[in-house]
PDB file of C-alpha atoms in Angstrom:
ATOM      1  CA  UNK A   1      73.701 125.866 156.172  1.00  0.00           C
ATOM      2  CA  UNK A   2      72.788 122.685 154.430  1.00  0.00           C
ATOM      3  CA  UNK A   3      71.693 121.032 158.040  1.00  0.00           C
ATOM      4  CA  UNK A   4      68.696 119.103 158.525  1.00  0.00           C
ATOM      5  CA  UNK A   5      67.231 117.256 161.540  1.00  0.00           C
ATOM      6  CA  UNK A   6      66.737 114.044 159.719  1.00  0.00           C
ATOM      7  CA  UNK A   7      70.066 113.216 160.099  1.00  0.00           C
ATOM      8  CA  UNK A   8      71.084 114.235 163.341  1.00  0.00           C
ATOM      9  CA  UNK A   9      68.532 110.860 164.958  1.00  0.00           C
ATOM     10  CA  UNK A  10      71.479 108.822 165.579  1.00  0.00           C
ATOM     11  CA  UNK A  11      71.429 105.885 163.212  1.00  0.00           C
ATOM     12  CA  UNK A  12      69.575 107.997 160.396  1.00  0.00           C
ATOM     13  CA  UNK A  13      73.139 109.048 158.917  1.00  0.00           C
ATOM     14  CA  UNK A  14      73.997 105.813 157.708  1.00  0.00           C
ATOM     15  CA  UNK A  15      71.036 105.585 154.950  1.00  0.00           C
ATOM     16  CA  UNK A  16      71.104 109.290 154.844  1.00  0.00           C
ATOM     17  CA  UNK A  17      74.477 109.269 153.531  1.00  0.00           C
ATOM     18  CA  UNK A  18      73.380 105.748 151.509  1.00  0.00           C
ATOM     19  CA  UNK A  19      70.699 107.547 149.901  1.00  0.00           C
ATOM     20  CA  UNK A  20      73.621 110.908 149.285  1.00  0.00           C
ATOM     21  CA  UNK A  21      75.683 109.061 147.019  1.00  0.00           C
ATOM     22  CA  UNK A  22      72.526 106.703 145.334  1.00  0.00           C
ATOM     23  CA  UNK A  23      71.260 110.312 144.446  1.00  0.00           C
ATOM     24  CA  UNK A  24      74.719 111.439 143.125  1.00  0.00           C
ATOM     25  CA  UNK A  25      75.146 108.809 140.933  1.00  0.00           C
ATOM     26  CA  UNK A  26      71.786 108.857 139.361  1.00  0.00           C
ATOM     27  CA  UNK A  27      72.567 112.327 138.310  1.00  0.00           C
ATOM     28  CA  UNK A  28      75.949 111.289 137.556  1.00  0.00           C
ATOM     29  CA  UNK A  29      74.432 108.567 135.194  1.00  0.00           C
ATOM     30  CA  UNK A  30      71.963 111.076 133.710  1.00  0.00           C
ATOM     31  CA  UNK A  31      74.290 113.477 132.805  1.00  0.00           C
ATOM     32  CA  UNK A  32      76.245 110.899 131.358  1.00  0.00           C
ATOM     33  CA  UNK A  33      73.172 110.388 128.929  1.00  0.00           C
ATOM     34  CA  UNK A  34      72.548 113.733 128.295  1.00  0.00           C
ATOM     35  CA  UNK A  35      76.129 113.859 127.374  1.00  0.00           C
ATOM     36  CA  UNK A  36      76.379 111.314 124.913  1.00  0.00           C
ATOM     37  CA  UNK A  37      73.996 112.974 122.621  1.00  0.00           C
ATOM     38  CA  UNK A  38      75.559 116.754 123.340  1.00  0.00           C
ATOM     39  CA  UNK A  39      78.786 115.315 121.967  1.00  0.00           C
ATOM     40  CA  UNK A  40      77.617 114.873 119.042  1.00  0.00           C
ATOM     41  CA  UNK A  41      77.697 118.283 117.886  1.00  0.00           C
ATOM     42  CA  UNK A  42      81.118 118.438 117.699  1.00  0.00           C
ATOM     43  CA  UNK A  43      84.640 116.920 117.662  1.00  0.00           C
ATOM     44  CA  UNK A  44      86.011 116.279 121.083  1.00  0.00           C
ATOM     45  CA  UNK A  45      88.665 118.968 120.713  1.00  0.00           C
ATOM     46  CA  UNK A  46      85.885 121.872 120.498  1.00  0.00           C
ATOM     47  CA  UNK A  47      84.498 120.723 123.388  1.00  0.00           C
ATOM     48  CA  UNK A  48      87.711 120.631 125.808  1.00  0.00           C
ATOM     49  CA  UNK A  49      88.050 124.582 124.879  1.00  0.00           C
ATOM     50  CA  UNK A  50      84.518 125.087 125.806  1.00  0.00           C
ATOM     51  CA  UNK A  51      84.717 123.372 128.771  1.00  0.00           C
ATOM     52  CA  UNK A  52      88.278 124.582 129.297  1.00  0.00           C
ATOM     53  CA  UNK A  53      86.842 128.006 129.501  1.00  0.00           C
ATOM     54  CA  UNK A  54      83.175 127.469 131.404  1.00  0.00           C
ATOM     55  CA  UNK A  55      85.152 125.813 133.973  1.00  0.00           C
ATOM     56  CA  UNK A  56      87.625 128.812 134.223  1.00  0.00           C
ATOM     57  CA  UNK A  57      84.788 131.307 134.554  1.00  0.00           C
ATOM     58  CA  UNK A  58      83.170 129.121 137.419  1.00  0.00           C
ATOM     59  CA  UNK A  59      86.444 128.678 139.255  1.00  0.00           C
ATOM     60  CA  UNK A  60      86.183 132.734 139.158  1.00  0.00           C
ATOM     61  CA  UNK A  61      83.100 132.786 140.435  1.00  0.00           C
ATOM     62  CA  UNK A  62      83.723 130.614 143.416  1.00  0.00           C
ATOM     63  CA  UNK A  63      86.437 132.360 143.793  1.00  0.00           C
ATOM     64  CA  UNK A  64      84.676 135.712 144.503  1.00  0.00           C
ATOM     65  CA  UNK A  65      85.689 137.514 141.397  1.00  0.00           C
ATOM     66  CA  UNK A  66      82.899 137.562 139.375  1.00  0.00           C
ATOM     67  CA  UNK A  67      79.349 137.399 139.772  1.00  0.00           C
ATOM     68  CA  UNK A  68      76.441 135.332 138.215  1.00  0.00           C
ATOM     69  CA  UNK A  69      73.203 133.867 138.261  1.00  0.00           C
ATOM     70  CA  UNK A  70      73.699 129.623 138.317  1.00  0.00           C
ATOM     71  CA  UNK A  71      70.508 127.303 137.396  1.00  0.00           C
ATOM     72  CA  UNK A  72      69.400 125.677 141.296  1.00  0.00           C
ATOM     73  CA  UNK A  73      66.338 124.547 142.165  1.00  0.00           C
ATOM     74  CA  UNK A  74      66.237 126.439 145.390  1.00  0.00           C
ATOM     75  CA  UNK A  75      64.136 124.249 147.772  1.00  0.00           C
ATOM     76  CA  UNK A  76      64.484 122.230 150.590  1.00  0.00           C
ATOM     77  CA  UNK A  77      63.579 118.357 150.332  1.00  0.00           C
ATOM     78  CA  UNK A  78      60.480 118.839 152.868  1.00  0.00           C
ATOM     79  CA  UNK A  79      60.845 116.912 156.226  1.00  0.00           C
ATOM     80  CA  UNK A  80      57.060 114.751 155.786  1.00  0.00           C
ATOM     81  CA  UNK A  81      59.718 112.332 154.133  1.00  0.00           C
ATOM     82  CA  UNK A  82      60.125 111.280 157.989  1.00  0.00           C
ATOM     83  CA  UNK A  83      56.878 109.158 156.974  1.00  0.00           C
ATOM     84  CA  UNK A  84      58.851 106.730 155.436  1.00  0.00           C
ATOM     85  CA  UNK A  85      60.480 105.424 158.324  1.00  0.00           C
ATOM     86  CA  UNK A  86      63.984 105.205 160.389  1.00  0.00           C
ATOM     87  CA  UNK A  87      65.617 103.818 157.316  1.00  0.00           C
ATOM     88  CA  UNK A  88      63.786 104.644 153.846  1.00  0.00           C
ATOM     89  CA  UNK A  89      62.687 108.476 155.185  1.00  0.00           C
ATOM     90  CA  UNK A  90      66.499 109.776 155.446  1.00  0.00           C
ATOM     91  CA  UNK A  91      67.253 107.116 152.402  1.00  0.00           C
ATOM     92  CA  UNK A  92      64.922 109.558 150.394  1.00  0.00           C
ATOM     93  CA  UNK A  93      65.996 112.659 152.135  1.00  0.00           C
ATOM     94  CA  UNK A  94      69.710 111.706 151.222  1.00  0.00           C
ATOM     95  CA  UNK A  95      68.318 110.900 147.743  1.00  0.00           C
ATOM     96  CA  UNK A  96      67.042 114.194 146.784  1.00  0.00           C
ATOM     97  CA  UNK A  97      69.930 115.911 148.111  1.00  0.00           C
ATOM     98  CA  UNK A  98      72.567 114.106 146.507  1.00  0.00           C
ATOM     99  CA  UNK A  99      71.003 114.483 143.331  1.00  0.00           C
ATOM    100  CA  UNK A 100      71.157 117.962 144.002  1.00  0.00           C
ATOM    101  CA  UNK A 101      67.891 118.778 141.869  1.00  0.00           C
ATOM    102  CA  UNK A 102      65.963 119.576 144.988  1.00  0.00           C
ATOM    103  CA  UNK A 103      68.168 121.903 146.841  1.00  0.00           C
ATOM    104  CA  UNK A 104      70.168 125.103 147.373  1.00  0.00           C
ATOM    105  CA  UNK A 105      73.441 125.164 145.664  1.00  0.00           C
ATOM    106  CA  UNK A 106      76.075 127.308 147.348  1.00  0.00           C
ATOM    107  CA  UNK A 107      79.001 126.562 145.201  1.00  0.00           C
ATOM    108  CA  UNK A 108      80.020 127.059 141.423  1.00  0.00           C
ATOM    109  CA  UNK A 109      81.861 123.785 141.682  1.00  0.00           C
ATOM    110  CA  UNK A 110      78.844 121.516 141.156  1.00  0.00           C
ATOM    111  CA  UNK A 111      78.028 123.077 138.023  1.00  0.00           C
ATOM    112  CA  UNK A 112      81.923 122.923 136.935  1.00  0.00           C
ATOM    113  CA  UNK A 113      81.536 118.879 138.158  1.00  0.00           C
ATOM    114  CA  UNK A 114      78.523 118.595 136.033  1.00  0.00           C
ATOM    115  CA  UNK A 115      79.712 119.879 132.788  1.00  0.00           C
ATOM    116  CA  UNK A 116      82.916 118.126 132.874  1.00  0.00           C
ATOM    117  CA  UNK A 117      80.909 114.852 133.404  1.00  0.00           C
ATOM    118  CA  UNK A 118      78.947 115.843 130.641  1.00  0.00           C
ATOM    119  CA  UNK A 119      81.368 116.492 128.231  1.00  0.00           C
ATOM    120  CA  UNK A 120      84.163 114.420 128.732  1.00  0.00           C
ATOM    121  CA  UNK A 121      83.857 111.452 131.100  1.00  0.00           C
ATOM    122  CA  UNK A 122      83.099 107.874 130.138  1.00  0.00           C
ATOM    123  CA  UNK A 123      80.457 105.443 132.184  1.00  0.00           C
ATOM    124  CA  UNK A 124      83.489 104.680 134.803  1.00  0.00           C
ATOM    125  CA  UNK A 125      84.295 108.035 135.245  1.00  0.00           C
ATOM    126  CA  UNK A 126      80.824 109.319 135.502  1.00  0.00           C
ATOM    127  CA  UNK A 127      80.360 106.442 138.652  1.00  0.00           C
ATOM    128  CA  UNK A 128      83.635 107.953 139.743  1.00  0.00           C
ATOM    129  CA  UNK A 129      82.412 111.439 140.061  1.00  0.00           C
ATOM    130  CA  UNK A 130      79.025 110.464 141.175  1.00  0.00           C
ATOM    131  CA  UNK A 131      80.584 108.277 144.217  1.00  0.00           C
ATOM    132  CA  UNK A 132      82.570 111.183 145.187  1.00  0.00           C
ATOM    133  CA  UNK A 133      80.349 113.536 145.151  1.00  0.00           C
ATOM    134  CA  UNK A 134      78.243 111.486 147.595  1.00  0.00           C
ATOM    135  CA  UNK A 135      81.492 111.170 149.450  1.00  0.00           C
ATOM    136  CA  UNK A 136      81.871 114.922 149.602  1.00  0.00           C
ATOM    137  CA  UNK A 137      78.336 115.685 150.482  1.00  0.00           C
ATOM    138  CA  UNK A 138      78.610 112.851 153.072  1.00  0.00           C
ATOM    139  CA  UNK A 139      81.307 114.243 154.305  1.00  0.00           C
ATOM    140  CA  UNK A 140      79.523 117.461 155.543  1.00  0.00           C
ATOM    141  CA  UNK A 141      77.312 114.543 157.144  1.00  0.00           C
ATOM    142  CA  UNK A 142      79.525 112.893 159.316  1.00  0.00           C
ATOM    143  CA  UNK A 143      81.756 115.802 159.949  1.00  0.00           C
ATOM    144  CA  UNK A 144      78.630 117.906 161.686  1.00  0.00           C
ATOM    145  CA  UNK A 145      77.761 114.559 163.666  1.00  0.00           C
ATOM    146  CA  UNK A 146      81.119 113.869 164.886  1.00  0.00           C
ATOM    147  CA  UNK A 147      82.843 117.596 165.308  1.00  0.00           C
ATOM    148  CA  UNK A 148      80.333 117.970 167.978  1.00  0.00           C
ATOM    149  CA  UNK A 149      76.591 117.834 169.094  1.00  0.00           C
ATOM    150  CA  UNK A 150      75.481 121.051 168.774  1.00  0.00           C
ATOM    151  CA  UNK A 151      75.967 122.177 165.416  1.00  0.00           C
ATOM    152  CA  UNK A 152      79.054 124.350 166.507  1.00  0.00           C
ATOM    153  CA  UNK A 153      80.341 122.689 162.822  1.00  0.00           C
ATOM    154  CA  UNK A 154      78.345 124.601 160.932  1.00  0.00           C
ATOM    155  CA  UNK A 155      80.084 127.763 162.417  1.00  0.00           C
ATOM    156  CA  UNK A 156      83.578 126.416 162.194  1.00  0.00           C
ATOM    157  CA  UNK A 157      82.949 126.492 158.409  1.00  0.00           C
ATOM    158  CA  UNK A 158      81.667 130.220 158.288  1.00  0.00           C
ATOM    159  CA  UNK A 159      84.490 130.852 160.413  1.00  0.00           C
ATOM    160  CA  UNK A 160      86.823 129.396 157.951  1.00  0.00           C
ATOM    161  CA  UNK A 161      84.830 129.804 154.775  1.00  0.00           C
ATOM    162  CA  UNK A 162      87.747 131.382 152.249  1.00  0.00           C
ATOM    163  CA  UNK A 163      90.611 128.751 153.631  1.00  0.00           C
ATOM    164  CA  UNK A 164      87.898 125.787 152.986  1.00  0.00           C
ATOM    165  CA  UNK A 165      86.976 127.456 149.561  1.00  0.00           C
ATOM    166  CA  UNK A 166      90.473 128.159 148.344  1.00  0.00           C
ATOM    167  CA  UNK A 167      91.626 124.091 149.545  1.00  0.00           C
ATOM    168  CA  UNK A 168      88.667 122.927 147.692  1.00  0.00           C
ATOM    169  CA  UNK A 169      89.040 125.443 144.438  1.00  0.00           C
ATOM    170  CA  UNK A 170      92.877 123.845 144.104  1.00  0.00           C
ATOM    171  CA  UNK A 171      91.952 120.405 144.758  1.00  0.00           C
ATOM    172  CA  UNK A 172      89.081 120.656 142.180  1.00  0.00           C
ATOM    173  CA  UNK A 173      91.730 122.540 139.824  1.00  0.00           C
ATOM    174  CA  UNK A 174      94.363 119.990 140.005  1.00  0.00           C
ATOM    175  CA  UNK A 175      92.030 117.184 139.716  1.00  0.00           C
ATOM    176  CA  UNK A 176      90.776 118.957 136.619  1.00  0.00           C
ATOM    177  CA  UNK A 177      93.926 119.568 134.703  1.00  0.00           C
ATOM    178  CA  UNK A 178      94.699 116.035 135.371  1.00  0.00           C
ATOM    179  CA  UNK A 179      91.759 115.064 133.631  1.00  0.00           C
ATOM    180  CA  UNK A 180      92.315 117.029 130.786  1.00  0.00           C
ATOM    181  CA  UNK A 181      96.203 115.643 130.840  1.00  0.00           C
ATOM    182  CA  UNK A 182      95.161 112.158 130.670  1.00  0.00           C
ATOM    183  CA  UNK A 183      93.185 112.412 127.959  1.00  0.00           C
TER     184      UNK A 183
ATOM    185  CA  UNK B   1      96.255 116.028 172.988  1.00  0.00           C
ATOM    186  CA  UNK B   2      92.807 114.227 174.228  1.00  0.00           C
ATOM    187  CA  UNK B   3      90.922 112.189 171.933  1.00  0.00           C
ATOM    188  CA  UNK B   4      88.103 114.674 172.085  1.00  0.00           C
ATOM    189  CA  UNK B   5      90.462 117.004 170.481  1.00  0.00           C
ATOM    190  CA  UNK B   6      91.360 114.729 168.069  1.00  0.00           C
ATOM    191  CA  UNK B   7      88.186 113.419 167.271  1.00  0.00           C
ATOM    192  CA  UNK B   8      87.249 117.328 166.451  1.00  0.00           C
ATOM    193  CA  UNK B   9      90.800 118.076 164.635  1.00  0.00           C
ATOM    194  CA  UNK B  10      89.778 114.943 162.524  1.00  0.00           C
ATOM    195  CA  UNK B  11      86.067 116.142 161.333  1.00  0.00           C
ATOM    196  CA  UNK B  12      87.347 119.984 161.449  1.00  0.00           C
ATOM    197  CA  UNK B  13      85.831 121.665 157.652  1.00  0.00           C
ATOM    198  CA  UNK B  14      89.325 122.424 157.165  1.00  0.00           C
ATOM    199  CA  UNK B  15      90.897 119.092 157.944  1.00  0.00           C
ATOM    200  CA  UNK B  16      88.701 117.502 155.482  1.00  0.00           C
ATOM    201  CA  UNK B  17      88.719 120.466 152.650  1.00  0.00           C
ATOM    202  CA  UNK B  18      92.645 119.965 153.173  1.00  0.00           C
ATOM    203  CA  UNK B  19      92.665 115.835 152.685  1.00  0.00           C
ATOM    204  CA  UNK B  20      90.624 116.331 149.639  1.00  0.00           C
ATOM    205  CA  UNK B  21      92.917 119.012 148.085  1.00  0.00           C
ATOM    206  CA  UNK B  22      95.678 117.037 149.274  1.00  0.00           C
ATOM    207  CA  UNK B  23      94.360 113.738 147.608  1.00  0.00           C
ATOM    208  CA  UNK B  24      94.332 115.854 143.882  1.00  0.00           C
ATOM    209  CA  UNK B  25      97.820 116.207 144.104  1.00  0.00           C
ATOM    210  CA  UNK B  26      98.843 111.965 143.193  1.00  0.00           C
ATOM    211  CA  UNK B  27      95.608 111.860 141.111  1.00  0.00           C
ATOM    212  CA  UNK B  28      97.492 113.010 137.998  1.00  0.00           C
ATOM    213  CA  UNK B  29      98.810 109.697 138.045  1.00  0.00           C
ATOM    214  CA  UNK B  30      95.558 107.967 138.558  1.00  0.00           C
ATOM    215  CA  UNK B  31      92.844 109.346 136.261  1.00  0.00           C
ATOM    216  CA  UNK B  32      90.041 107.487 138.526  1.00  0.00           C
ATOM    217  CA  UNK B  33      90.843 109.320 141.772  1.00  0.00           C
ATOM    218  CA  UNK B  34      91.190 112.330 139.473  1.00  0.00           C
ATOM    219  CA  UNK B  35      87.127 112.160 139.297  1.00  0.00           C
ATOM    220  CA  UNK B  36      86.512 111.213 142.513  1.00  0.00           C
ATOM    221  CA  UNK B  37      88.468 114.204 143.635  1.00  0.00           C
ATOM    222  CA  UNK B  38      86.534 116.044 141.634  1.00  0.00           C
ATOM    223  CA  UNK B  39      83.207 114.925 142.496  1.00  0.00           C
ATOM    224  CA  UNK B  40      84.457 114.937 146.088  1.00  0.00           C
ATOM    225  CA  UNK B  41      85.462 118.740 146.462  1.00  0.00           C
ATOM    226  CA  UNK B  42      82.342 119.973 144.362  1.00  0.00           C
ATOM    227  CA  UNK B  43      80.218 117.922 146.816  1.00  0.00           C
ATOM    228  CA  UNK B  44      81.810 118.915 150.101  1.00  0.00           C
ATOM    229  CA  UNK B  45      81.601 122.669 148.454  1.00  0.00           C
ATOM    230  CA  UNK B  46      77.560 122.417 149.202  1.00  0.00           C
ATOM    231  CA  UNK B  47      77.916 122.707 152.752  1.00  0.00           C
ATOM    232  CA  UNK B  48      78.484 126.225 152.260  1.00  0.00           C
ATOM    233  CA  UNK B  49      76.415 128.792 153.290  1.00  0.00           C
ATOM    234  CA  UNK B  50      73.085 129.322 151.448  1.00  0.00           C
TER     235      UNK B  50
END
């Protein structure tokens, strides 16, 4: 599991989880960049198919029903970031992992999040999905801290893995769609 | 039920996986909370197993 030390020293969540959705929404804003210039290469109704259908075959894959190889850079952010101190070492830590650039990805959704940034969303929307994604990474955060004090969390979730997956596979579908609807 | 137990129902994976699923369904309506959602569920989706 995604469960570090750093965080679990009592008042290290708070800029952990500061420092989770700072990261997010620098990649947020970068993909937003990168996007602008992709764009370019064709008319906005090309790229809804494409993405239309990328974000299909990920759903799929999250879902178990096909397998693939996904772009991660599969390292842990290293713990010497301690260094930095009570507030600017887990600031860091959360910084690196919310940009996810510098960590294990289990989940086909973050590449399904990143591509829809990329090719449809606007400078609000591309805060909006960087602020939630913080949110949801947070959320693993807070929910291991508060479930209980011995990491029993982490278990809960491999216990419940394919109910968590399917909840989070139909809230990212109909969140999706009503992108594409409002558009 | 104690509020231990509902301090744990609260945080529970599944609680939380379920409130953000359950916070798609008005977004259609609201194409902000529409992104959030889905930044939300594709960050929460990390705590996974690696």
């Amino acid at each position: 599991m995604l469960s570090s030390p750093v965080w679990r020293d009592g008042g290290a969540k708070y800029p952990f989880c500061g420092g989770l959705v700072l990261g997010a929404l620098a990649t947020a804003m970068g993909l937003l960049l990168v996007g602008s210039l992709v764009r370019l290469a064709f008319p906005v109704a090309i790229w809804r198919w494409v993405l239309g259908l990328i974000v299909a075959v990920l759903i799929l894959r999250e879902m178990g029903l096909v397998r693939f190889w996904l772009p991660q850079n599969r390292r842990l952010v290293p713990e010497h970031v301690n260094r930095h101190g009570k507030v600017f070492g887990p600031l860091q830590f959360g910084f690196e992992m919310g940009t996810s650039l510098r960590t294990y990805t289990p989940s086909a959704l973050p590449h399904a999040a990143a591509i829809t940034l990329t090719l449809l969303a606007g400078p609000l929307a591309a805060v909006a999905v960087g602020f939630g994604f913080g949110l949801g990474r947070s959320a693993m955060t807070l929910g291991n801290l508060h479930f209980s004090h011995d990491n029993s969390w982490d278990l809960v979730w491999l216990d419940h893995e394919k109910l968590i997956r399917a909840a989070l596979i139909a809230g990212f579908g109909l969140a999706f769609a009503a992108i594409l609807l409002s558009l | 039920m104690s509020s231990e137990s509902l301090r744990r129902l609260a945080w529970h994976p599944v609680t939380i996986a379920g409130c953000l699923a359950a916070l798609s369904l008005p977004s259609y309506r609201t194409p902000w909370l529409a992104w959030v959602v889905l930044g939300a569920t594709a960050g929460f989706a990390t705590s996974g197993s690696v």
